[in-house]
mmCIF file of C-alpha atoms in Angstrom:
data_model
loop_
_atom_site.group_PDB
_atom_site.id
_atom_site.type_symbol
_atom_site.label_atom_id
_atom_site.label_comp_id
_atom_site.label_asym_id
_atom_site.label_seq_id
_atom_site.Cartn_x
_atom_site.Cartn_y
_atom_site.Cartn_z
ATOM 1 C CA UNK A 8 -102.843 38.856 -47.631
ATOM 2 C CA UNK A 9 -104.355 42.275 -46.921
ATOM 3 C CA UNK A 10 -105.842 42.852 -43.484
ATOM 4 C CA UNK A 11 -109.621 43.343 -43.650
ATOM 5 C CA UNK A 12 -112.152 45.028 -41.437
ATOM 6 C CA UNK A 13 -113.331 41.557 -40.381
ATOM 7 C CA UNK A 14 -109.831 40.764 -39.105
ATOM 8 C CA UNK A 15 -109.854 43.916 -36.997
ATOM 9 C CA UNK A 16 -113.342 43.156 -35.638
ATOM 10 C CA UNK A 17 -112.348 39.585 -34.687
ATOM 11 C CA UNK A 18 -109.131 40.685 -32.958
ATOM 12 C CA UNK A 19 -110.888 43.503 -31.079
ATOM 13 C CA UNK A 20 -113.897 41.345 -30.175
ATOM 14 C CA UNK A 21 -116.427 43.695 -31.705
ATOM 15 C CA UNK A 22 -118.840 43.718 -34.651
ATOM 16 C CA UNK A 23 -117.629 44.828 -38.074
ATOM 17 C CA UNK A 24 -120.166 47.654 -37.903
ATOM 18 C CA UNK A 25 -118.410 48.905 -34.739
ATOM 19 C CA UNK A 26 -115.089 49.027 -36.601
ATOM 20 C CA UNK A 27 -116.788 50.840 -39.489
ATOM 21 C CA UNK A 28 -118.304 53.437 -37.159
ATOM 22 C CA UNK A 29 -114.967 53.835 -35.363
ATOM 23 C CA UNK A 30 -113.404 54.680 -38.711
ATOM 24 C CA UNK A 31 -116.170 57.256 -39.161
ATOM 25 C CA UNK A 32 -115.581 58.547 -35.621
ATOM 26 C CA UNK A 33 -119.288 58.028 -35.034
ATOM 27 C CA UNK A 34 -120.775 59.400 -31.801
ATOM 28 C CA UNK A 35 -122.627 56.112 -31.110
ATOM 29 C CA UNK A 36 -119.299 54.391 -30.292
ATOM 30 C CA UNK A 37 -117.730 55.074 -26.893
ATOM 31 C CA UNK A 38 -114.256 56.567 -26.711
ATOM 32 C CA UNK A 39 -113.062 53.482 -24.829
ATOM 33 C CA UNK A 40 -114.196 51.187 -27.661
ATOM 34 C CA UNK A 41 -112.767 53.507 -30.321
ATOM 35 C CA UNK A 42 -109.391 53.466 -28.568
ATOM 36 C CA UNK A 43 -109.376 49.662 -28.398
ATOM 37 C CA UNK A 44 -110.329 49.298 -32.068
ATOM 38 C CA UNK A 45 -107.713 51.843 -33.197
ATOM 39 C CA UNK A 46 -104.992 50.052 -31.256
ATOM 40 C CA UNK A 47 -105.900 46.782 -33.015
ATOM 41 C CA UNK A 48 -105.937 48.555 -36.389
ATOM 42 C CA UNK A 49 -102.445 49.855 -35.692
ATOM 43 C CA UNK A 50 -101.226 46.474 -34.424
ATOM 44 C CA UNK A 51 -102.491 44.672 -37.544
ATOM 45 C CA UNK A 52 -101.416 47.417 -39.897
ATOM 46 C CA UNK A 53 -104.975 47.944 -41.141
ATOM 47 C CA UNK A 54 -105.550 50.995 -43.326
ATOM 48 C CA UNK A 55 -109.108 52.016 -44.224
ATOM 49 C CA UNK A 56 -109.745 52.381 -47.941
ATOM 50 C CA UNK A 57 -110.523 55.743 -49.505
ATOM 51 C CA UNK A 58 -114.258 55.132 -49.385
ATOM 52 C CA UNK A 59 -114.150 54.378 -45.676
ATOM 53 C CA UNK A 60 -112.010 57.452 -44.950
ATOM 54 C CA UNK A 61 -114.431 59.540 -46.946
ATOM 55 C CA UNK A 62 -117.239 58.448 -44.662
ATOM 56 C CA UNK A 63 -115.596 60.351 -41.804
ATOM 57 C CA UNK A 64 -116.498 63.618 -43.481
ATOM 58 C CA UNK A 65 -119.648 62.745 -45.352
ATOM 59 C CA UNK A 66 -122.544 60.348 -45.248
ATOM 60 C CA UNK A 67 -124.276 58.517 -48.068
ATOM 61 C CA UNK A 68 -127.288 60.880 -47.877
ATOM 62 C CA UNK A 69 -129.530 57.858 -48.297
ATOM 63 C CA UNK A 70 -132.482 56.703 -46.188
ATOM 64 C CA UNK A 71 -133.341 53.003 -46.193
ATOM 65 C CA UNK A 72 -137.095 52.356 -46.167
ATOM 66 C CA UNK A 73 -137.973 48.970 -44.653
ATOM 67 C CA UNK A 74 -141.142 47.299 -45.907
ATOM 68 C CA UNK A 75 -142.887 44.427 -44.115
ATOM 69 C CA UNK A 76 -142.138 40.885 -45.237
ATOM 70 C CA UNK A 77 -144.409 39.927 -48.139
ATOM 71 C CA UNK A 78 -144.578 38.095 -51.454
ATOM 72 C CA UNK A 79 -145.406 41.316 -53.248
ATOM 73 C CA UNK A 80 -148.815 42.132 -51.803
ATOM 74 C CA UNK A 81 -147.323 45.065 -49.903
ATOM 75 C CA UNK A 82 -146.908 46.860 -53.239
ATOM 76 C CA UNK A 83 -150.647 46.459 -53.837
ATOM 77 C CA UNK A 84 -151.532 48.235 -50.604
ATOM 78 C CA UNK A 85 -152.237 51.945 -51.176
ATOM 79 C CA UNK A 86 -151.056 52.842 -47.663
ATOM 80 C CA UNK A 87 -147.502 51.677 -48.342
ATOM 81 C CA UNK A 88 -147.433 53.114 -51.854
ATOM 82 C CA UNK A 89 -148.554 56.520 -50.609
ATOM 83 C CA UNK A 90 -146.118 56.338 -47.699
ATOM 84 C CA UNK A 91 -143.199 55.588 -50.033
ATOM 85 C CA UNK A 92 -144.253 58.471 -52.269
ATOM 86 C CA UNK A 93 -144.431 60.848 -49.289
ATOM 87 C CA UNK A 94 -141.064 59.739 -47.917
ATOM 88 C CA UNK A 95 -139.457 60.122 -51.355
ATOM 89 C CA UNK A 96 -140.858 63.643 -51.708
ATOM 90 C CA UNK A 97 -139.612 64.664 -48.251
ATOM 91 C CA UNK A 98 -136.177 63.114 -48.880
ATOM 92 C CA UNK A 99 -135.866 64.920 -52.206
ATOM 93 C CA UNK A 100 -136.515 68.214 -50.443
ATOM 94 C CA UNK A 101 -133.710 67.409 -47.982
ATOM 95 C CA UNK A 102 -131.359 66.243 -50.774
ATOM 96 C CA UNK A 103 -131.435 62.652 -49.570
ATOM 97 C CA UNK A 104 -132.026 59.529 -51.655
ATOM 98 C CA UNK A 105 -134.294 56.575 -50.846
ATOM 99 C CA UNK A 106 -133.407 52.880 -50.980
ATOM 100 C CA UNK A 107 -136.067 50.213 -50.414
ATOM 101 C CA UNK A 108 -135.398 47.132 -48.296
ATOM 102 C CA UNK A 109 -137.830 44.259 -48.840
ATOM 103 C CA UNK A 110 -137.932 40.493 -48.639
ATOM 104 C CA UNK A 111 -140.212 37.485 -48.919
ATOM 105 C CA UNK A 112 -138.911 36.129 -45.589
ATOM 106 C CA UNK A 113 -137.629 37.760 -42.423
ATOM 107 C CA UNK A 114 -134.139 36.340 -43.048
ATOM 108 C CA UNK A 115 -134.121 37.751 -46.574
ATOM 109 C CA UNK A 116 -135.215 41.173 -45.345
ATOM 110 C CA UNK A 117 -132.654 41.176 -42.536
ATOM 111 C CA UNK A 118 -129.891 40.244 -44.978
ATOM 112 C CA UNK A 119 -130.856 43.155 -47.216
ATOM 113 C CA UNK A 120 -130.736 45.588 -44.283
ATOM 114 C CA UNK A 121 -127.399 44.236 -43.050
ATOM 115 C CA UNK A 122 -125.916 44.693 -46.526
ATOM 116 C CA UNK A 123 -127.096 48.294 -46.642
ATOM 117 C CA UNK A 124 -125.900 49.061 -43.108
ATOM 118 C CA UNK A 125 -122.492 47.396 -43.267
ATOM 119 C CA UNK A 126 -121.799 48.720 -46.737
ATOM 120 C CA UNK A 127 -122.485 52.300 -45.670
ATOM 121 C CA UNK A 128 -125.313 52.501 -48.188
ATOM 122 C CA UNK A 129 -127.797 54.098 -45.786
ATOM 123 C CA UNK A 130 -127.377 56.632 -42.992
ATOM 124 C CA UNK A 131 -130.629 55.658 -41.324
ATOM 125 C CA UNK A 132 -133.736 53.549 -41.762
ATOM 126 C CA UNK A 133 -137.489 54.106 -41.657
ATOM 127 C CA UNK A 134 -139.547 51.057 -40.678
ATOM 128 C CA UNK A 135 -143.030 51.245 -42.239
ATOM 129 C CA UNK A 136 -144.701 48.800 -39.860
ATOM 130 C CA UNK A 137 -144.696 47.663 -36.232
ATOM 131 C CA UNK A 138 -145.187 44.086 -35.126
ATOM 132 C CA UNK A 139 -144.489 41.844 -32.163
ATOM 133 C CA UNK A 140 -141.144 40.092 -31.736
ATOM 134 C CA UNK A 141 -139.523 41.660 -34.792
ATOM 135 C CA UNK A 142 -135.964 40.517 -35.586
ATOM 136 C CA UNK A 143 -135.489 43.619 -37.751
ATOM 137 C CA UNK A 144 -136.036 45.993 -34.831
ATOM 138 C CA UNK A 145 -133.803 43.833 -32.635
ATOM 139 C CA UNK A 146 -131.007 44.155 -35.204
ATOM 140 C CA UNK A 147 -131.394 47.925 -35.666
ATOM 141 C CA UNK A 148 -131.479 48.429 -31.900
ATOM 142 C CA UNK A 149 -128.551 46.123 -31.117
ATOM 143 C CA UNK A 150 -126.372 47.710 -33.793
ATOM 144 C CA UNK A 151 -127.281 51.206 -32.557
ATOM 145 C CA UNK A 152 -128.224 52.276 -36.075
ATOM 146 C CA UNK A 153 -130.212 55.421 -36.742
ATOM 147 C CA UNK A 154 -133.806 54.382 -37.353
ATOM 148 C CA UNK A 155 -137.365 55.599 -36.996
ATOM 149 C CA UNK A 156 -140.730 53.886 -37.171
ATOM 150 C CA UNK A 157 -144.119 54.805 -38.552
ATOM 151 C CA UNK A 158 -146.411 53.213 -35.992
ATOM 152 C CA UNK A 159 -146.358 52.429 -32.281
ATOM 153 C CA UNK A 160 -143.385 50.277 -31.264
ATOM 154 C CA UNK A 161 -144.051 46.960 -29.606
ATOM 155 C CA UNK A 162 -140.693 47.302 -27.843
ATOM 156 C CA UNK A 163 -138.125 50.028 -27.053
ATOM 157 C CA UNK A 164 -140.821 52.724 -27.087
ATOM 158 C CA UNK A 165 -138.759 55.012 -24.830
ATOM 159 C CA UNK A 166 -135.518 54.479 -26.738
ATOM 160 C CA UNK A 167 -136.492 55.240 -30.313
ATOM 161 C CA UNK A 168 -137.972 57.776 -32.682
ATOM 162 C CA UNK A 169 -141.466 57.056 -33.954
ATOM 163 C CA UNK A 170 -144.328 58.926 -35.600
ATOM 164 C CA UNK A 171 -147.868 57.607 -35.298
ATOM 165 C CA UNK A 172 -151.559 58.322 -34.868
ATOM 166 C CA UNK A 173 -153.475 57.415 -31.739
ATOM 167 C CA UNK A 174 -154.860 54.256 -33.297
ATOM 168 C CA UNK A 175 -156.758 53.169 -30.202
ATOM 169 C CA UNK A 176 -158.634 56.469 -30.237
ATOM 170 C CA UNK A 177 -159.139 56.190 -34.006
ATOM 171 C CA UNK A 178 -160.625 52.705 -33.599
ATOM 172 C CA UNK A 179 -162.899 53.997 -30.870
ATOM 173 C CA UNK A 180 -163.967 56.977 -33.001
ATOM 174 C CA UNK A 181 -164.792 54.659 -35.913
ATOM 175 C CA UNK A 182 -167.046 52.457 -33.779
ATOM 176 C CA UNK A 183 -168.657 55.478 -32.102
ATOM 177 C CA UNK A 184 -169.435 56.925 -35.532
ATOM 178 C CA UNK A 185 -171.443 53.806 -36.352
ATOM 179 C CA UNK A 186 -173.083 53.818 -32.934
ATOM 180 C CA UNK A 187 -174.297 57.367 -33.553
ATOM 181 C CA UNK A 188 -175.940 56.044 -36.733
ATOM 182 C CA UNK A 189 -177.882 53.644 -34.477
ATOM 183 C CA UNK A 190 -175.901 50.515 -35.350
ATOM 184 C CA UNK A 191 -175.525 48.117 -32.439
ATOM 185 C CA UNK A 192 -174.360 44.979 -34.274
ATOM 186 C CA UNK A 193 -170.902 46.076 -35.435
ATOM 187 C CA UNK A 194 -168.181 43.728 -36.701
ATOM 188 C CA UNK A 195 -164.445 44.363 -36.819
ATOM 189 C CA UNK A 196 -162.516 42.957 -39.768
ATOM 190 C CA UNK A 197 -158.762 43.407 -39.644
ATOM 191 C CA UNK A 198 -155.621 42.443 -41.440
ATOM 192 C CA UNK A 199 -152.635 40.902 -39.660
ATOM 193 C CA UNK A 200 -153.238 40.932 -35.897
ATOM 194 C CA UNK A 201 -149.469 40.678 -35.337
ATOM 195 C CA UNK A 202 -149.298 44.232 -36.652
ATOM 196 C CA UNK A 203 -149.648 46.776 -33.858
ATOM 197 C CA UNK A 204 -151.875 49.105 -35.890
ATOM 198 C CA UNK A 205 -154.513 46.398 -36.431
ATOM 199 C CA UNK A 206 -154.500 45.435 -32.768
ATOM 200 C CA UNK A 207 -154.596 49.038 -31.528
ATOM 201 C CA UNK A 208 -157.649 49.822 -33.665
ATOM 202 C CA UNK A 209 -159.335 46.654 -32.411
ATOM 203 C CA UNK A 210 -158.745 47.756 -28.803
ATOM 204 C CA UNK A 211 -160.442 51.079 -29.571
ATOM 205 C CA UNK A 212 -163.389 49.276 -31.184
ATOM 206 C CA UNK A 213 -163.776 47.108 -28.076
ATOM 207 C CA UNK A 214 -163.647 50.171 -25.816
ATOM 208 C CA UNK A 215 -166.441 51.926 -27.724
ATOM 209 C CA UNK A 216 -168.761 48.905 -27.585
ATOM 210 C CA UNK A 217 -168.034 48.287 -23.910
ATOM 211 C CA UNK A 218 -168.747 51.925 -23.005
ATOM 212 C CA UNK A 219 -172.008 51.662 -24.957
ATOM 213 C CA UNK A 220 -172.832 48.607 -22.812
ATOM 214 C CA UNK A 221 -172.844 46.311 -25.841
ATOM 215 C CA UNK A 222 -171.452 42.791 -25.921
ATOM 216 C CA UNK A 223 -168.180 42.374 -27.811
ATOM 217 C CA UNK A 224 -168.886 39.196 -29.771
ATOM 218 C CA UNK A 225 -165.847 37.126 -30.691
ATOM 219 C CA UNK A 226 -167.521 35.829 -33.862
ATOM 220 C CA UNK A 227 -167.881 39.460 -35.019
ATOM 221 C CA UNK A 228 -164.071 39.823 -35.127
ATOM 222 C CA UNK A 229 -162.406 38.416 -38.253
ATOM 223 C CA UNK A 230 -159.061 38.559 -40.052
ATOM 224 C CA UNK A 231 -158.607 38.522 -43.817
ATOM 225 C CA UNK A 232 -155.127 37.002 -43.500
ATOM 226 C CA UNK A 233 -156.426 33.453 -43.077
ATOM 227 C CA UNK A 234 -156.710 31.120 -46.073
ATOM 228 C CA UNK A 235 -158.959 32.770 -48.682
ATOM 229 C CA UNK A 236 -161.531 29.966 -48.891
ATOM 230 C CA UNK A 237 -161.931 29.873 -45.101
ATOM 231 C CA UNK A 238 -162.196 33.673 -44.938
ATOM 232 C CA UNK A 239 -164.956 33.705 -47.554
ATOM 233 C CA UNK A 240 -166.840 30.985 -45.677
ATOM 234 C CA UNK A 241 -166.604 32.871 -42.376
ATOM 235 C CA UNK A 242 -167.771 36.168 -43.899
ATOM 236 C CA UNK A 243 -170.628 34.420 -45.691
ATOM 237 C CA UNK A 244 -171.761 32.577 -42.559
ATOM 238 C CA UNK A 245 -171.593 35.715 -40.419
ATOM 239 C CA UNK A 246 -173.516 37.973 -42.794
ATOM 240 C CA UNK A 247 -176.165 35.438 -43.737
ATOM 241 C CA UNK A 248 -176.935 34.707 -40.082
ATOM 242 C CA UNK A 249 -180.230 35.908 -38.605
ATOM 243 C CA UNK A 250 -178.605 38.465 -36.308
ATOM 244 C CA UNK A 251 -175.904 39.492 -38.763
ATOM 245 C CA UNK A 252 -173.875 42.676 -38.245
ATOM 246 C CA UNK A 253 -175.360 45.806 -39.808
ATOM 247 C CA UNK A 254 -172.017 47.605 -39.840
ATOM 248 C CA UNK A 255 -168.278 46.964 -40.076
ATOM 249 C CA UNK A 256 -165.156 48.690 -38.810
ATOM 250 C CA UNK A 257 -162.492 47.635 -41.345
ATOM 251 C CA UNK A 258 -158.856 48.049 -40.295
ATOM 252 C CA UNK A 259 -157.891 49.735 -43.578
ATOM 253 C CA UNK A 260 -159.316 50.697 -46.973
ATOM 254 C CA UNK A 261 -158.017 47.564 -48.688
ATOM 255 C CA UNK A 262 -159.797 45.322 -46.167
ATOM 256 C CA UNK A 263 -162.973 47.405 -46.628
ATOM 257 C CA UNK A 264 -162.859 47.036 -50.415
ATOM 258 C CA UNK A 265 -162.337 43.283 -50.149
ATOM 259 C CA UNK A 266 -165.219 42.699 -47.742
ATOM 260 C CA UNK A 267 -167.485 45.011 -49.758
ATOM 261 C CA UNK A 268 -166.903 42.777 -52.787
ATOM 262 C CA UNK A 269 -167.598 39.622 -50.757
ATOM 263 C CA UNK A 270 -170.859 41.063 -49.427
ATOM 264 C CA UNK A 271 -171.953 41.783 -52.978
ATOM 265 C CA UNK A 272 -171.413 38.131 -53.947
ATOM 266 C CA UNK A 273 -173.915 37.034 -51.274
ATOM 267 C CA UNK A 274 -176.518 39.614 -52.251
ATOM 268 C CA UNK A 275 -175.787 42.371 -49.710
ATOM 269 C CA UNK A 276 -174.992 45.940 -50.677
ATOM 270 C CA UNK A 277 -173.105 48.795 -49.032
ATOM 271 C CA UNK A 278 -174.550 50.865 -47.387
ATOM 272 C CA UNK A 279 -178.164 49.674 -47.809
ATOM 273 C CA UNK A 280 -177.557 46.368 -46.034
ATOM 274 C CA UNK A 281 -174.177 46.895 -44.341
ATOM 275 C CA UNK A 282 -172.379 50.138 -43.467
ATOM 276 C CA UNK A 283 -168.569 50.214 -43.578
ATOM 277 C CA UNK A 284 -166.043 52.646 -42.102
ATOM 278 C CA UNK A 285 -162.337 52.117 -42.694
ATOM 279 C CA UNK A 286 -158.940 53.752 -42.156
ATOM 280 C CA UNK A 287 -156.155 55.574 -44.033
ATOM 281 C CA UNK A 288 -158.316 57.563 -46.475
ATOM 282 C CA UNK A 289 -156.201 56.296 -49.360
ATOM 283 C CA UNK A 290 -156.832 57.223 -52.968
ATOM 284 C CA UNK A 291 -158.923 54.038 -53.284
ATOM 285 C CA UNK A 292 -161.345 55.249 -50.596
ATOM 286 C CA UNK A 293 -162.827 57.928 -52.849
ATOM 287 C CA UNK A 294 -162.486 55.950 -56.085
ATOM 288 C CA UNK A 295 -164.360 52.802 -55.039
ATOM 289 C CA UNK A 296 -168.140 52.486 -55.338
ATOM 290 C CA UNK A 297 -169.676 53.416 -53.040
ATOM 291 C CA UNK A 298 -166.952 55.795 -51.878
ATOM 292 C CA UNK A 299 -165.686 54.771 -48.443
ATOM 293 C CA UNK A 300 -166.145 56.728 -45.259
ATOM 294 C CA UNK A 301 -162.587 56.512 -43.973
ATOM 295 C CA UNK A 302 -160.435 57.904 -41.177
ATOM 296 C CA UNK A 303 -157.726 60.154 -42.579
ATOM 297 C CA UNK A 304 -154.409 59.491 -40.792
ATOM 298 C CA UNK A 305 -152.645 62.232 -42.789
ATOM 299 C CA UNK A 306 -150.187 59.983 -44.625
ATOM 300 C CA UNK A 307 -148.336 62.908 -46.239
ATOM 301 C CA UNK A 308 -147.699 64.536 -42.867
ATOM 302 C CA UNK A 309 -146.723 61.223 -41.250
ATOM 303 C CA UNK A 310 -144.155 60.554 -43.968
ATOM 304 C CA UNK A 311 -142.709 64.083 -44.049
ATOM 305 C CA UNK A 312 -142.352 64.273 -40.260
ATOM 306 C CA UNK A 313 -140.607 60.918 -39.943
ATOM 307 C CA UNK A 314 -138.094 61.968 -42.615
ATOM 308 C CA UNK A 315 -137.456 65.360 -41.017
ATOM 309 C CA UNK A 316 -136.910 63.899 -37.538
ATOM 310 C CA UNK A 317 -134.743 61.013 -38.757
ATOM 311 C CA UNK A 318 -132.474 63.375 -40.686
ATOM 312 C CA UNK A 319 -132.187 65.553 -37.577
ATOM 313 C CA UNK A 320 -131.140 62.406 -35.714
ATOM 314 C CA UNK A 321 -128.610 61.479 -38.395
ATOM 315 C CA UNK A 322 -127.177 64.985 -38.426
ATOM 316 C CA UNK A 323 -127.078 64.961 -34.627
ATOM 317 C CA UNK A 324 -129.485 67.842 -34.032
ATOM 318 C CA UNK A 325 -132.044 65.628 -32.275
ATOM 319 C CA UNK A 326 -131.932 63.370 -29.212
ATOM 320 C CA UNK A 327 -132.772 59.695 -29.788
ATOM 321 C CA UNK A 328 -135.957 59.196 -27.776
ATOM 322 C CA UNK A 329 -138.827 61.125 -29.342
ATOM 323 C CA UNK A 330 -142.361 60.432 -30.459
ATOM 324 C CA UNK A 331 -144.894 62.396 -32.479
ATOM 325 C CA UNK A 332 -148.589 61.508 -32.262
ATOM 326 C CA UNK A 333 -150.526 63.081 -35.125
ATOM 327 C CA UNK A 334 -154.281 63.747 -35.262
ATOM 328 C CA UNK A 335 -156.845 61.931 -37.397
ATOM 329 C CA UNK A 336 -160.256 62.833 -38.763
ATOM 330 C CA UNK A 337 -163.278 61.040 -40.214
ATOM 331 C CA UNK A 338 -163.939 61.764 -43.883
ATOM 332 C CA UNK A 339 -167.603 61.019 -44.539
ATOM 333 C CA UNK A 340 -168.603 59.551 -47.892
ATOM 334 C CA UNK A 341 -171.239 57.059 -49.053
ATOM 335 C CA UNK A 342 -170.496 53.739 -47.321
ATOM 336 C CA UNK A 343 -172.446 54.373 -44.120
ATOM 337 C CA UNK A 344 -176.126 55.085 -43.437
ATOM 338 C CA UNK A 345 -178.260 55.538 -40.340
ATOM 339 C CA UNK A 346 -180.740 52.846 -39.281
#
């Protein structure tokens, strides 16, 4: 029976990915480990196949793009669609291909990434989200794979490449914009609060209200990720109350569109009854009615910069630990009015 890479890994007491990278003479593997693995290969009579030997001189020129776990709703979010488009454009310019990694569960997503990594199908990965206690990041970090993140890392911030906006400042700017329009009863409606971007924008919202000496009311902070019937009931109760909010900071354009529709069903209109400011300035922001005032996070620039820096990392022209914080700006449209 032919000796396999798994046999070598077991005998040497290392992961199969370590054997693979030893074959590639990859810089991430220490010389001591390479020597040990090569001795085992010689002892067992293991000979890398032609594909593996070819990897020593060339990479797959493919970037794996990791989407958050979902049942398909991620492909309905304009932020992710525009990010994928931007990454694809930047990769094309660098003569790299793009492969998507997705899954309906964390285990399914992790399996997809492992298959890509161990099969040499991707030279590096871009993670399009950041959340707490993420098994995907733990795997990428433990395996010493080349990866970058769009967003602020929850962990390993000083050991990885990431490109982001200052989302705390953006959240603060959004709330301050409404305060300047004389709104004092401002709600915050977010998506998944396990996602760092949602939480960071909420922190900024809280800071703005606190500095304006306004109470941060817990019942003014909602999430649209709860069961739909319960979410509708909570929105209805909040906005039909006597001291209802007159304005909303929505964590992204999709959340803003959803809550705008719900307000309409209970007889409230935007911006006459409720002003809304959101984030991402996606294509939907200007197409919806009324057009959304939204904070532009420069998705095209985010996506191009993360590709450029990751490829520099892959091609060993960039050190590992690096972060880029990009600016944002408020794009004023029709969804906000002064009191």
